[in-house]
Each structure stands twice: as structure tokens, then as C-alpha cells.
Tab-separated table of C-alpha atoms and ligand atoms in Angstrom:
chain	number	residue	atom	x	y	z
A	1	UNK	CA	-17.262	18.068	-22.430
A	2	UNK	CA	-16.717	21.116	-20.248
A	3	UNK	CA	-19.490	20.311	-17.789
A	4	UNK	CA	-18.703	16.603	-17.614
A	5	UNK	CA	-18.088	15.513	-14.035
A	6	UNK	CA	-14.633	14.165	-13.391
A	7	UNK	CA	-12.748	12.661	-10.483
A	8	UNK	CA	-10.580	15.005	-8.422
A	9	UNK	CA	-7.116	15.385	-9.952
A	10	UNK	CA	-4.653	12.897	-8.513
A	11	UNK	CA	-7.433	10.627	-7.213
A	12	UNK	CA	-8.020	7.453	-9.174
A	13	UNK	CA	-10.943	5.179	-9.875
A	14	UNK	CA	-10.282	1.478	-9.576
A	15	UNK	CA	-11.996	-0.150	-12.564
A	16	UNK	CA	-12.984	-3.826	-12.857
A	17	UNK	CA	-10.088	-4.638	-15.197
A	18	UNK	CA	-7.588	-3.673	-12.482
A	19	UNK	CA	-9.483	-5.128	-9.523
A	20	UNK	CA	-7.993	-8.650	-9.766
A	21	UNK	CA	-4.489	-7.191	-9.397
A	22	UNK	CA	-5.522	-5.277	-6.270
A	23	UNK	CA	-7.214	-8.377	-4.828
A	24	UNK	CA	-4.188	-10.523	-5.585
A	25	UNK	CA	-1.945	-7.978	-3.860
A	26	UNK	CA	-4.264	-7.666	-0.850
A	27	UNK	CA	-4.469	-11.430	-0.467
A	28	UNK	CA	-0.680	-11.749	-0.605
A	29	UNK	CA	-0.404	-9.002	2.015
A	30	UNK	CA	-2.831	-10.763	4.360
A	31	UNK	CA	-1.006	-14.096	4.033
A	32	UNK	CA	2.326	-12.377	4.582
A	33	UNK	CA	1.238	-10.438	7.691
A	34	UNK	CA	-0.369	-13.500	9.193
A	35	UNK	CA	2.895	-15.345	8.799
A	36	UNK	CA	4.532	-12.788	11.104
A	37	UNK	CA	1.703	-12.534	13.604
A	38	UNK	CA	0.635	-8.954	12.831
A	39	UNK	CA	-2.980	-8.033	13.583
A	40	UNK	CA	-5.157	-5.727	11.539
A	41	UNK	CA	-6.641	-2.475	12.768
A	42	UNK	CA	-8.633	0.245	11.035
A	43	UNK	CA	-8.801	3.876	12.031
A	44	UNK	CA	-10.916	6.726	10.633
A	45	UNK	CA	-9.788	8.514	7.484
A	46	UNK	CA	-10.495	11.849	9.185
A	47	UNK	CA	-8.672	12.996	12.333
A	48	UNK	CA	-8.230	16.224	14.267
A	49	UNK	CA	-5.559	18.296	12.519
A	50	UNK	CA	-3.565	18.594	15.737
A	51	UNK	CA	-2.746	14.880	15.677
A	52	UNK	CA	-0.757	15.143	12.457
A	53	UNK	CA	0.859	18.438	13.427
A	54	UNK	CA	2.108	16.912	16.658
A	55	UNK	CA	3.149	13.563	15.209
A	56	UNK	CA	4.624	14.433	11.821
A	57	UNK	CA	6.000	17.851	12.805
A	58	UNK	CA	4.897	21.439	12.055
A	59	UNK	CA	7.849	22.112	9.769
A	60	UNK	CA	7.540	19.247	7.334
A	61	UNK	CA	6.354	19.283	3.719
A	62	UNK	CA	3.395	17.126	4.654
A	63	UNK	CA	2.086	19.424	7.385
A	64	UNK	CA	3.155	22.697	5.778
A	65	UNK	CA	1.708	22.169	2.334
A	66	UNK	CA	0.267	18.753	1.618
A	67	UNK	CA	-2.575	18.158	4.053
A	68	UNK	CA	-6.242	18.303	3.103
A	69	UNK	CA	-7.390	20.350	6.064
A	70	UNK	CA	-10.756	22.026	6.502
A	71	UNK	CA	-12.853	23.531	9.248
A	72	UNK	CA	-15.899	21.475	10.171
A	73	UNK	CA	-18.665	24.005	9.569
A	74	UNK	CA	-20.831	22.458	12.269
A	75	UNK	CA	-18.467	22.854	15.208
A	76	UNK	CA	-15.554	24.936	13.967
A	77	UNK	CA	-12.980	22.154	14.528
A	78	UNK	CA	-10.046	21.770	12.194
A	79	UNK	CA	-10.089	18.346	10.526
A	80	UNK	CA	-7.567	16.631	8.246
A	81	UNK	CA	-7.765	13.715	5.821
A	82	UNK	CA	-5.003	11.427	7.051
A	83	UNK	CA	-1.755	11.874	5.102
A	84	UNK	CA	-0.263	8.706	6.659
A	85	UNK	CA	-1.216	6.002	9.129
A	86	UNK	CA	1.345	5.974	11.942
A	87	UNK	CA	-0.115	8.937	13.825
A	88	UNK	CA	-3.631	7.460	13.784
A	89	UNK	CA	-2.384	4.010	14.763
A	90	UNK	CA	-0.494	5.388	17.779
A	91	UNK	CA	-3.421	7.645	18.710
A	92	UNK	CA	-5.759	4.651	18.687
A	93	UNK	CA	-3.317	2.469	20.637
A	94	UNK	CA	-3.120	5.112	23.371
A	95	UNK	CA	-6.853	5.831	23.362
A	96	UNK	CA	-7.770	2.135	23.724
A	97	UNK	CA	-4.862	1.272	25.995
A	98	UNK	CA	-3.680	-1.435	23.597
A	99	UNK	CA	-0.241	-1.657	25.185
A	100	UNK	CA	-1.507	-2.466	28.700
A	101	UNK	CA	-0.067	-5.974	28.595
A	102	UNK	CA	2.996	-5.424	26.436
A	103	UNK	CA	4.035	-4.815	22.853
A	104	UNK	CA	1.692	-5.148	19.916
A	105	UNK	CA	2.316	-5.995	16.280
A	106	UNK	CA	-0.242	-4.114	14.175
A	107	UNK	CA	-1.047	-3.398	10.529
A	108	UNK	CA	-3.504	-1.327	8.554
A	109	UNK	CA	-4.242	-0.563	4.927
A	110	UNK	CA	-6.193	2.106	3.175
A	111	UNK	CA	-6.251	5.444	1.393
A	112	UNK	CA	-4.029	8.355	2.474
A	113	UNK	CA	-4.275	11.936	1.189
A	114	UNK	CA	-1.512	14.384	0.288
A	115	UNK	CA	-1.848	17.469	-1.868
A	116	UNK	CA	1.240	16.790	-3.978
A	117	UNK	CA	1.774	17.454	-7.684
A	118	UNK	CA	0.391	14.308	-9.337
A	119	UNK	CA	2.670	12.291	-11.620
A	120	UNK	CA	3.361	8.623	-12.309
A	121	UNK	CA	3.509	6.898	-8.918
A	122	UNK	CA	2.473	10.024	-7.006
A	123	UNK	CA	-1.172	10.692	-6.299
A	124	UNK	CA	-3.289	12.843	-4.007
A	125	UNK	CA	-5.240	9.850	-2.843
A	126	UNK	CA	-2.954	6.850	-2.652
A	127	UNK	CA	-2.982	3.633	-0.671
A	128	UNK	CA	-0.597	2.372	1.946
A	129	UNK	CA	-0.139	-0.871	3.784
A	130	UNK	CA	1.407	0.086	7.110
A	131	UNK	CA	3.008	-2.062	9.785
A	132	UNK	CA	3.696	-0.831	13.319
A	133	UNK	CA	5.327	-2.678	16.214
A	134	UNK	CA	4.512	-0.729	19.387
A	135	UNK	CA	6.286	-1.374	22.681
A	136	UNK	CA	9.441	-3.116	21.423
A	137	UNK	CA	12.854	-1.568	22.046
A	138	UNK	CA	15.470	-3.929	20.686
A	139	UNK	CA	17.000	-4.011	17.218
A	140	UNK	CA	15.329	-7.400	16.679
A	141	UNK	CA	12.110	-5.649	15.619
A	142	UNK	CA	13.950	-3.389	13.183
A	143	UNK	CA	15.470	-6.547	11.725
A	144	UNK	CA	12.127	-8.332	11.657
A	145	UNK	CA	10.665	-5.473	9.611
A	146	UNK	CA	13.483	-5.593	7.099
A	147	UNK	CA	13.314	-9.381	6.836
A	148	UNK	CA	9.588	-9.361	6.379
A	149	UNK	CA	9.665	-6.703	3.675
A	150	UNK	CA	12.400	-8.650	1.874
A	151	UNK	CA	10.150	-11.721	2.038
A	152	UNK	CA	7.227	-9.762	0.614
A	153	UNK	CA	9.230	-8.680	-2.436
A	154	UNK	CA	10.025	-12.363	-2.993
A	155	UNK	CA	6.396	-13.397	-2.582
A	156	UNK	CA	5.377	-10.755	-5.124
A	157	UNK	CA	8.193	-11.661	-7.538
A	158	UNK	CA	9.746	-8.181	-7.255
A	159	UNK	CA	12.874	-8.951	-5.217
A	160	UNK	CA	15.309	-8.370	-8.076
A	161	UNK	CA	13.984	-4.841	-8.708
A	162	UNK	CA	14.033	-3.439	-5.163
A	163	UNK	CA	17.034	-2.555	-3.006
A	164	UNK	CA	17.432	-1.448	0.578
A	165	UNK	CA	18.939	1.754	1.967
A	166	UNK	CA	19.364	2.261	5.701
A	167	UNK	CA	20.630	4.930	8.053
A	168	UNK	CA	20.587	5.786	11.738
A	169	UNK	CA	19.329	9.153	12.958
A	170	UNK	CA	20.601	8.578	16.508
A	171	UNK	CA	18.831	10.023	19.528
A	172	UNK	CA	17.631	13.551	20.272
A	173	UNK	CA	21.052	14.632	21.489
A	174	UNK	CA	22.852	13.404	18.383
A	175	UNK	CA	20.356	15.210	16.214
A	176	UNK	CA	20.685	18.424	18.244
A	177	UNK	CA	24.452	18.352	17.952
A	178	UNK	CA	24.217	17.532	14.224
A	179	UNK	CA	21.679	20.302	13.803
A	180	UNK	CA	24.075	22.798	15.375
A	181	UNK	CA	26.853	21.747	13.023
A	182	UNK	CA	24.551	21.888	10.021
A	183	UNK	CA	23.347	25.384	10.887
A	184	UNK	CA	26.982	26.542	11.178
A	185	UNK	CA	27.906	24.856	7.916
A	186	UNK	CA	24.968	26.166	5.889
A	187	UNK	CA	25.031	29.628	7.500
A	188	UNK	CA	28.625	30.034	6.382
A	189	UNK	CA	27.440	29.179	2.847
A	190	UNK	CA	24.045	30.936	2.925
A	191	UNK	CA	24.630	32.553	-0.480
A	192	UNK	CA	24.692	29.090	-2.077
A	193	UNK	CA	21.310	28.026	-0.651
A	194	UNK	CA	18.123	28.121	-2.728
A	195	UNK	CA	15.085	29.954	-1.331
A	196	UNK	CA	13.499	26.824	0.134
A	197	UNK	CA	16.714	25.880	1.925
A	198	UNK	CA	17.256	29.403	3.279
A	199	UNK	CA	13.855	29.201	4.893
A	200	UNK	CA	14.602	25.740	6.244
A	201	UNK	CA	17.884	26.915	7.702
A	202	UNK	CA	15.845	28.778	10.297
A	203	UNK	CA	13.110	26.192	10.781
A	204	UNK	CA	14.321	22.665	9.992
A	205	UNK	CA	17.919	22.574	8.698
A	206	UNK	CA	17.920	18.770	8.536
A	207	UNK	CA	15.441	18.972	5.673
A	208	UNK	CA	17.975	20.850	3.548
A	209	UNK	CA	19.713	17.490	3.182
A	210	UNK	CA	16.576	16.246	1.460
A	211	UNK	CA	16.784	18.916	-1.235
A	212	UNK	CA	16.235	17.563	-4.744
A	213	UNK	CA	17.669	20.732	-6.323
A	214	UNK	CA	20.655	19.614	-8.489
A	215	UNK	CA	22.410	22.942	-7.856
A	216	UNK	CA	22.480	22.123	-4.132
A	217	UNK	CA	23.835	18.591	-4.359
A	218	UNK	CA	27.562	19.310	-3.980
A	219	UNK	CA	26.897	21.497	-0.954
A	220	UNK	CA	24.660	18.874	0.628
A	221	UNK	CA	27.144	16.111	-0.147
A	222	UNK	CA	29.876	17.812	1.843
A	223	UNK	CA	27.674	18.722	4.831
A	224	UNK	CA	28.379	17.276	8.307
A	225	UNK	CA	26.881	13.829	8.697
A	226	UNK	CA	24.583	12.756	11.471
A	227	UNK	CA	26.125	9.313	11.597
A	228	UNK	CA	29.309	10.906	13.008
A	229	UNK	CA	27.334	12.172	16.013
A	230	UNK	CA	25.853	8.856	17.139
A	231	UNK	CA	26.541	7.871	20.750
A	232	UNK	CA	27.555	4.355	21.797
A	233	UNK	CA	23.990	3.107	22.316
A	234	UNK	CA	22.822	4.311	18.904
A	235	UNK	CA	25.908	2.897	17.274
A	236	UNK	CA	25.420	-0.484	18.942
A	237	UNK	CA	21.771	-0.547	17.859
A	238	UNK	CA	22.691	0.249	14.262
A	239	UNK	CA	25.488	-2.328	14.234
A	240	UNK	CA	23.062	-4.954	15.528
A	241	UNK	CA	20.613	-4.134	12.747
A	242	UNK	CA	23.368	-4.456	10.156
A	243	UNK	CA	24.532	-7.743	11.657
A	244	UNK	CA	20.954	-9.050	11.477
A	245	UNK	CA	20.748	-8.137	7.807
A	246	UNK	CA	24.113	-9.739	7.092
A	247	UNK	CA	23.086	-12.917	8.879
A	248	UNK	CA	19.868	-13.071	6.841
A	249	UNK	CA	21.743	-12.424	3.595
A	250	UNK	CA	19.878	-9.204	2.831
A	251	UNK	CA	21.907	-6.708	0.825
A	252	UNK	CA	21.746	-3.044	1.853
A	253	UNK	CA	23.520	0.256	1.434
A	254	UNK	CA	24.107	2.654	4.307
A	255	UNK	CA	22.957	6.025	3.007
A	256	UNK	CA	24.055	8.731	5.467
A	257	UNK	CA	21.801	11.239	3.700
A	258	UNK	CA	18.640	9.304	4.286
A	259	UNK	CA	16.676	11.546	6.693
A	260	UNK	CA	12.955	10.904	5.908
A	261	UNK	CA	10.307	13.596	5.647
A	262	UNK	CA	8.529	13.012	8.966
A	263	UNK	CA	9.917	14.263	12.266
A	264	UNK	CA	9.068	11.338	14.540
A	265	UNK	CA	11.977	9.070	13.623
A	266	UNK	CA	15.060	8.212	15.680
A	267	UNK	CA	17.685	5.471	15.347
A	268	UNK	CA	17.072	3.179	12.337
A	269	UNK	CA	15.427	4.559	9.202
A	270	UNK	CA	15.147	2.755	5.884
A	271	UNK	CA	13.767	2.935	2.382
A	272	UNK	CA	13.226	0.239	-0.217
A	273	UNK	CA	13.856	1.830	-3.595
A	274	UNK	CA	13.614	0.866	-7.247
A	275	UNK	CA	14.889	2.280	-10.531
A	276	UNK	CA	11.757	1.082	-12.291
A	277	UNK	CA	9.491	3.990	-11.370
A	278	UNK	CA	11.431	7.073	-12.394
A	279	UNK	CA	11.447	9.858	-9.823
A	280	UNK	CA	9.013	8.132	-7.434
A	281	UNK	CA	11.326	5.242	-6.664
A	282	UNK	CA	10.600	4.655	-2.969
A	283	UNK	CA	8.137	1.798	-2.621
A	284	UNK	CA	8.355	1.278	1.139
A	285	UNK	CA	9.821	3.291	3.979
A	286	UNK	CA	9.937	3.542	7.727
A	287	UNK	CA	12.007	3.194	10.833
A	288	UNK	CA	12.057	3.576	14.574
A	289	UNK	CA	10.059	6.276	16.391
A	290	UNK	CA	10.677	5.666	20.086
A	291	UNK	CA	9.393	9.074	21.224
A	292	UNK	CA	6.050	9.240	19.445
A	293	UNK	CA	3.838	7.345	21.884
A	294	UNK	CA	4.883	9.632	24.746
A	295	UNK	CA	4.713	12.673	22.495
A	296	UNK	CA	1.063	11.920	21.745
A	297	UNK	CA	0.264	11.561	25.434
A	298	UNK	CA	0.781	7.844	26.036
A	299	UNK	CA	2.960	6.074	28.570
A	300	UNK	CA	6.431	6.094	26.954
A	301	UNK	CA	6.851	3.080	24.656
A	302	UNK	CA	9.441	2.424	21.962
A	303	UNK	CA	8.162	1.632	18.472
A	304	UNK	CA	9.091	1.050	14.869
A	305	UNK	CA	7.246	0.504	11.617
A	306	UNK	CA	6.996	1.170	7.932
A	307	UNK	CA	4.501	1.749	5.132
A	308	UNK	CA	4.491	0.832	1.458
A	309	UNK	CA	2.890	2.625	-1.460
A	310	UNK	CA	0.421	0.182	-2.973
A	311	UNK	CA	0.038	1.939	-6.347
A	312	UNK	CA	3.810	1.964	-6.851
A	313	UNK	CA	4.093	-1.757	-6.195
A	314	UNK	CA	1.152	-2.495	-8.475
A	315	UNK	CA	2.730	-0.526	-11.328
A	316	UNK	CA	5.833	-2.670	-10.856
A	317	UNK	CA	3.813	-5.891	-10.861
A	318	UNK	CA	1.981	-4.872	-13.972
A	319	UNK	CA	5.117	-3.670	-15.802
A	320	UNK	CA	6.820	-6.971	-14.962
A	321	UNK	CA	3.725	-8.804	-16.269
A	322	UNK	CA	3.248	-10.444	-12.880
A	323	UNK	CA	-0.513	-10.399	-13.260
A	324	UNK	CA	-3.064	-12.749	-11.716
A	325	UNK	CA	-5.603	-14.423	-14.034
A	326	UNK	CA	-8.546	-12.121	-14.795
A	327	UNK	CA	-11.808	-12.565	-12.895
A	328	UNK	CA	-13.973	-15.094	-14.717
A	329	UNK	CA	-17.248	-16.823	-13.811
A	330	UNK	CA	-17.666	-20.595	-13.975
A	331	UNK	CA	-20.782	-20.267	-16.100
A	332	UNK	CA	-22.373	-17.743	-18.462
A	333	UNK	CA	-26.057	-18.513	-18.705
A	334	UNK	CA	-27.434	-17.899	-22.182
A	335	UNK	CA	-31.230	-17.694	-22.440
A	336	UNK	CA	-33.090	-17.128	-25.707
A	337	UNK	CA	-36.857	-16.854	-26.000
A	338	UNK	CA	-39.651	-16.084	-23.564
A	339	UNK	CA	-39.929	-19.544	-22.030
A	340	UNK	CA	-36.174	-19.643	-21.400
A	341	UNK	CA	-36.109	-16.165	-19.910
A	342	UNK	CA	-38.827	-17.220	-17.482
A	343	UNK	CA	-36.783	-20.077	-16.010
A	344	UNK	CA	-33.254	-18.689	-16.408
A	345	UNK	CA	-33.224	-16.701	-13.162
A	346	UNK	CA	-34.228	-19.741	-11.127
A	347	UNK	CA	-31.705	-21.956	-12.929
A	348	UNK	CA	-28.947	-19.441	-12.181
A	349	UNK	CA	-29.902	-19.357	-8.499
A	350	UNK	CA	-29.871	-23.173	-8.330
A	351	UNK	CA	-26.370	-23.238	-9.833
A	352	UNK	CA	-25.249	-20.570	-7.317
A	353	UNK	CA	-26.779	-22.604	-4.474
A	354	UNK	CA	-24.329	-25.306	-5.514
A	355	UNK	CA	-21.404	-22.862	-5.165
A	356	UNK	CA	-20.903	-22.070	-8.846
A	357	UNK	CA	-20.225	-18.504	-10.026
A	358	UNK	CA	-22.800	-17.613	-12.634
A	359	UNK	CA	-23.331	-14.582	-14.863
A	360	UNK	CA	-26.910	-14.564	-16.102
A	361	UNK	CA	-27.233	-12.950	-19.499
A	362	UNK	CA	-29.588	-9.988	-19.302
A	363	UNK	CA	-31.260	-7.887	-21.940
A	364	UNK	CA	-32.232	-10.544	-24.515
A	365	UNK	CA	-30.626	-10.762	-27.942
A	366	UNK	CA	-29.950	-13.534	-30.411
A	367	UNK	CA	-28.216	-16.791	-29.552
A	368	UNK	CA	-25.167	-15.631	-31.513
A	369	UNK	CA	-24.856	-12.278	-29.729
A	370	UNK	CA	-25.315	-13.912	-26.323
A	371	UNK	CA	-22.614	-16.481	-27.127
A	372	UNK	CA	-20.264	-13.614	-27.984
A	373	UNK	CA	-20.892	-12.130	-24.555
A	374	UNK	CA	-20.384	-15.554	-22.978
A	375	UNK	CA	-17.013	-15.828	-24.648
A	376	UNK	CA	-15.994	-12.293	-23.649
A	377	UNK	CA	-16.888	-13.027	-20.022
A	378	UNK	CA	-14.039	-15.600	-19.987
A	379	UNK	CA	-16.425	-18.130	-18.429
A	380	UNK	CA	-15.328	-21.743	-18.410
A	381	UNK	CA	-18.732	-22.976	-19.556
A	382	UNK	CA	-21.912	-21.709	-21.124
A	383	UNK	CA	-25.233	-23.085	-19.994
A	384	UNK	CA	-27.742	-22.582	-22.792
A	385	UNK	CA	-31.501	-22.464	-22.409
A	386	UNK	CA	-33.637	-22.074	-25.552
A	387	UNK	CA	-37.232	-23.056	-26.390
A	388	UNK	CA	-36.307	-26.734	-26.765
A	389	UNK	CA	-34.441	-26.921	-23.483
A	390	UNK	CA	-37.213	-25.029	-21.680
A	391	UNK	CA	-39.840	-27.452	-23.021
A	392	UNK	CA	-37.778	-30.500	-21.991
A	393	UNK	CA	-36.830	-29.045	-18.596
A	394	UNK	CA	-33.192	-29.397	-19.570
A	395	UNK	CA	-30.209	-27.173	-20.409
A	396	UNK	CA	-27.289	-27.503	-22.801
A	397	UNK	CA	-23.837	-27.441	-21.253
A	398	UNK	CA	-21.118	-26.184	-23.564
A	399	UNK	CA	-17.422	-26.002	-22.795
A	400	UNK	CA	-15.955	-22.596	-23.662
A	401	UNK	CA	-12.561	-23.093	-22.070
A	402	UNK	CA	-13.129	-25.698	-19.400
A	403	UNK	CA	-12.406	-29.390	-19.732
A	404	UNK	CA	-15.225	-31.549	-20.946
A	405	UNK	CA	-13.532	-34.837	-20.290
A	406	UNK	CA	-14.219	-37.480	-22.865
A	407	UNK	CA	-17.705	-36.063	-23.436
A	408	UNK	CA	-18.666	-34.297	-26.647
A	409	UNK	CA	-18.137	-30.561	-26.476
A	410	UNK	CA	-21.755	-29.814	-25.844
A	411	UNK	CA	-24.553	-31.915	-24.405
A	412	UNK	CA	-28.153	-31.664	-23.216
A	413	UNK	CA	-28.830	-32.629	-19.634
A	414	UNK	CA	-30.911	-31.766	-16.594
A	415	UNK	CA	-29.645	-29.024	-14.293
A	416	UNK	CA	-28.616	-31.365	-11.427
A	417	UNK	CA	-26.363	-33.213	-13.869
A	418	UNK	CA	-24.593	-29.935	-14.742
A	419	UNK	CA	-23.932	-29.408	-11.050
A	420	UNK	CA	-22.750	-32.956	-10.620
A	421	UNK	CA	-20.344	-32.679	-13.574
A	422	UNK	CA	-18.923	-29.283	-12.672
A	423	UNK	CA	-18.582	-29.991	-8.970
A	424	UNK	CA	-17.142	-33.490	-9.147
A	425	UNK	CA	-15.489	-33.569	-12.564
A	426	UNK	CA	-16.218	-35.414	-15.759
B	1	HAM	P1	6.191	7.898	3.840
B	1	HAM	O1	7.604	7.710	3.386
B	1	HAM	O2	5.673	9.267	3.876
B	1	HAM	O3	6.113	7.210	5.267
B	1	HAM	O4	5.256	7.020	2.928
B	1	HAM	C1	5.446	5.626	2.762
B	1	HAM	C2	5.273	5.231	1.319
B	1	HAM	O5	4.004	5.653	0.825
B	1	HAM	C3	6.260	5.878	0.365
B	1	HAM	O6	7.491	5.204	0.370
B	1	HAM	C4	5.543	5.722	-0.964
B	1	HAM	O7	5.743	4.415	-1.481
B	1	HAM	C5	4.097	5.880	-0.573
B	1	HAM	N1	3.639	7.249	-0.896
B	1	HAM	C6	3.837	8.371	-0.175
B	1	HAM	N2	3.279	9.431	-0.780
B	1	HAM	C7	2.696	8.972	-1.903
B	1	HAM	C8	1.936	9.577	-2.967
B	1	HAM	N3	1.649	10.882	-2.973
B	1	HAM	N4	1.504	8.784	-3.979
B	1	HAM	C9	1.772	7.464	-3.980
B	1	HAM	N5	2.472	6.841	-3.017
B	1	HAM	C10	2.929	7.575	-1.979
B	1	HAM	C11	4.971	7.161	6.020
B	1	HAM	O8	3.885	7.456	5.617
B	1	HAM	C12	5.192	6.599	7.396
B	1	HAM	N6	3.909	6.599	8.100
B	1	HAM	C13	5.783	5.206	7.315
B	1	HAM	C14	5.997	4.611	8.666
B	1	HAM	C15	5.188	3.735	9.302
B	1	HAM	N7	7.015	4.858	9.478
B	1	HAM	C16	6.862	4.185	10.599
B	1	HAM	N8	5.744	3.505	10.503
């Protein structure tokens, strides 16, 4: 066993049994995004390291310890497997001047990479569906994002398991003033800080509020709150978002400790959380990041967006038994004997020409063993070709699960009749 090759820890294979669930999810996502007029884009999985450092922030867990970064041996450049999609999306929008004629509603999906400790719902390669609205300033887009996510949970059948938490981080000034108060507060209590938080006190005191250490909770609970520093504009924006949620009947909780682990946010931030996944309960998160486009070198443009963790949502769907029907062909083509084998390939192609999904039995075997395989394939029908059928230029159509109308369960006929029956009904 020791020299058996294995996948990288925290990176999963998607096997055929799980593929229908992924496809079902992806199809729902496409329908949902279309309904809101979002347009797909795809960016490379690899970017220059500097992009993520600048966008996400040097002193964040992601940049400090979770990125897969390596030096390209051919040109000495530092490269990083993308840990998230917002930075790449904004980089591409700037590079291709996407905002030249106004705001854009964009989405992307794909694998992201973070070197975290793997556990249920947390992987080193995981998948996100991300949504970004670039070039829109008003709270209406924040509200749109919350409404659309709420609709998605309904479409997936998960609405009852997921709840919304929101907060406002204010503008740069509010955060600076809050930061000053936090530094004072935590400095006066430095002896109560754990090692991680002592380090953060000097680099990024806001992140102390994110501490999961139970021993720190009381201290964090009583810390000065950012929401008290918001100016009138930030307050008005946040109130408008809340009013929008109230008007749409979407329940939420204001969580003043919600700070997010990426530095680009301002104003509204939110997380959709569940109790169904243990410690990894955030299934979707995002907010406003009005400074990022300018920060990455673009003409200043406000923006907001969010991303969801696909694996987490799929675990929820599967735990709640909200599974799509398994993949099954229309026909399993059984062929026994040399004469049958000779014509089976052509028969299968003819059936496929007519739009039917056909699995052609391969590898020989008895009639009985092939019928077992036919049954296991979950096909609706078996088409059988043996010596007799081959000699008569016919096949036998047998219903495995499918309807056979008033006909007997199995009947000999010519291939065109099979097509006629299956395409137009019995
Ligand atoms: P994030 O909170 O870092 O935000 O990630 C979004 C979601 O991705 C999380 O809520 C979680 O569901 C999922 N996720 C994150 N890490 C893992 C992991 N190791 N394993 C499995 N799932 C994971 C962002 O990435 C921002 N770019 C979101 C955003 C878009 N904000 C504005 N626009």
C-alpha cells in the first residue's frame, strides 16, 4: 500500500456516483443567475502572487499561511493558485476594460485553493460559485445579492436550514477610528491575549475579533464595536439594506462581530450560515468592496459580491436527501454471440442517431450476466441481440423500468420500430 499513488490531502476526486448531484447543482445555478441577468466569466486558476497580496491583504490568514505559492522555475516569478475569485475577476475587468460603459453583473465558478487543515466541509481544493456586481454604488445591489441568495436556497430546498447574518464595516475612516479604539482596548488587556492575538495587535487588530479561541470570547465580546463608529452615509446605507430585507420578508440578524477574513470589504458584509455542518457553517459570504477596483489600478468603481462553497451546499443537499435521479441511459444493448457482436456497434450508433442514450455492453459474457449489467445500469429498456435476432435482422426490446404500454413486456421488432416506439410512445 505504501507506494500506492493517492490524491493530495484535502483535494477530492469527483466520482460518477456523485456527478449527477454536481450537475443538478450547476444547472440550478445557471438558471438562477440567468434569472438575475448575471453573465459568466472564467479566469485562470494561476495568477501572479502580488494580485492576491494586494487584494486580500498581506496580514490575513489566507495570504499569510494558506496560499499555494511557488516560484516559476522558468522565469523566477512568484505564482499562486487562486484562493478566491474576487481578485481575479476585478483584475480581468480592469485589464479588459469591462466597465467602460457602466456597471457589470458577473459570475464565475471553479476550484479555489487554500492550505487549510482539512476537515468536513473544509478542503484544500474546494469550489466556489462567485457573483460580483462591479460599478454599482447604491444599496440596491447589496439587497439584490441578498434576495438572490435567499431565492437560491429556496430553489435548492435548503431555505429552512440557512440563516443570514449581516454587518456594516463602514468606510476607511470608521475602521481607522475603530482600530485605534481596539488597539487601546486590547493593549490595556495584553496579558489576556493569546499568542496569535498578541501578534495581530501589532499587525491587524480587527482580526482579533475573529478569534475562535474560547478563552478569548469574553474579552472579544466586550471590545469596542465598529458599528458605533459609522458615519451618517454608512449608517444610511446599512439602514437601506435592512429596509430592503424587511420589505422582501428576509429574516436576518445584525452581528456586530462579523468582520470577514479578507481586507477589501467596506460597508455591508454578510454570511449565510447553517447549523448542519458543524464548525464549517458558513455556506456563502460576501459584501461590498468599493475600494478594490482602484486599489488594483482601475478607475475607481464601487462593487459588491459574494461567493458560496459548493461542497458545503452539496453536503447539505445530500444530508437532506435532496438528490436528483441517478444518471441512467435509455437503453442497455445486450449482444450475445459472434453474429450479434458484429452488428451491435452499428445498431447502437443508429439508436444514438435518433437521440437515444445507449450503453453498449462490452466484453462478451452470457445473456444472464449481461442482463444483470443492464439492470444495474438503471436503463429504462434493454435491446437484446442474439443469434436469432441477428439472423432475422431484428432486435428484442425489453422493458426494464420503462413503460411498455399495452404491449407484452418484451417483443421482437426491427430497429426502426424500436426508435419509433421509444421516441413517440407506445
Ligand atoms: P470567503 O468567505 O473566503 O469569501 O469564501 C466564501 C465561501 O467559500 C465560504 O463561505 C465557504 O462556504 C467557502 N470556502 C472557503 N474556504 C473553504 C474551504 N477551505 N473548503 C470549503 N469551502 C470553503 C471569498 O472567497 C470572497 N471572494 C467572497 C466574495 C465575493 N466577496 C465579494 N465577492
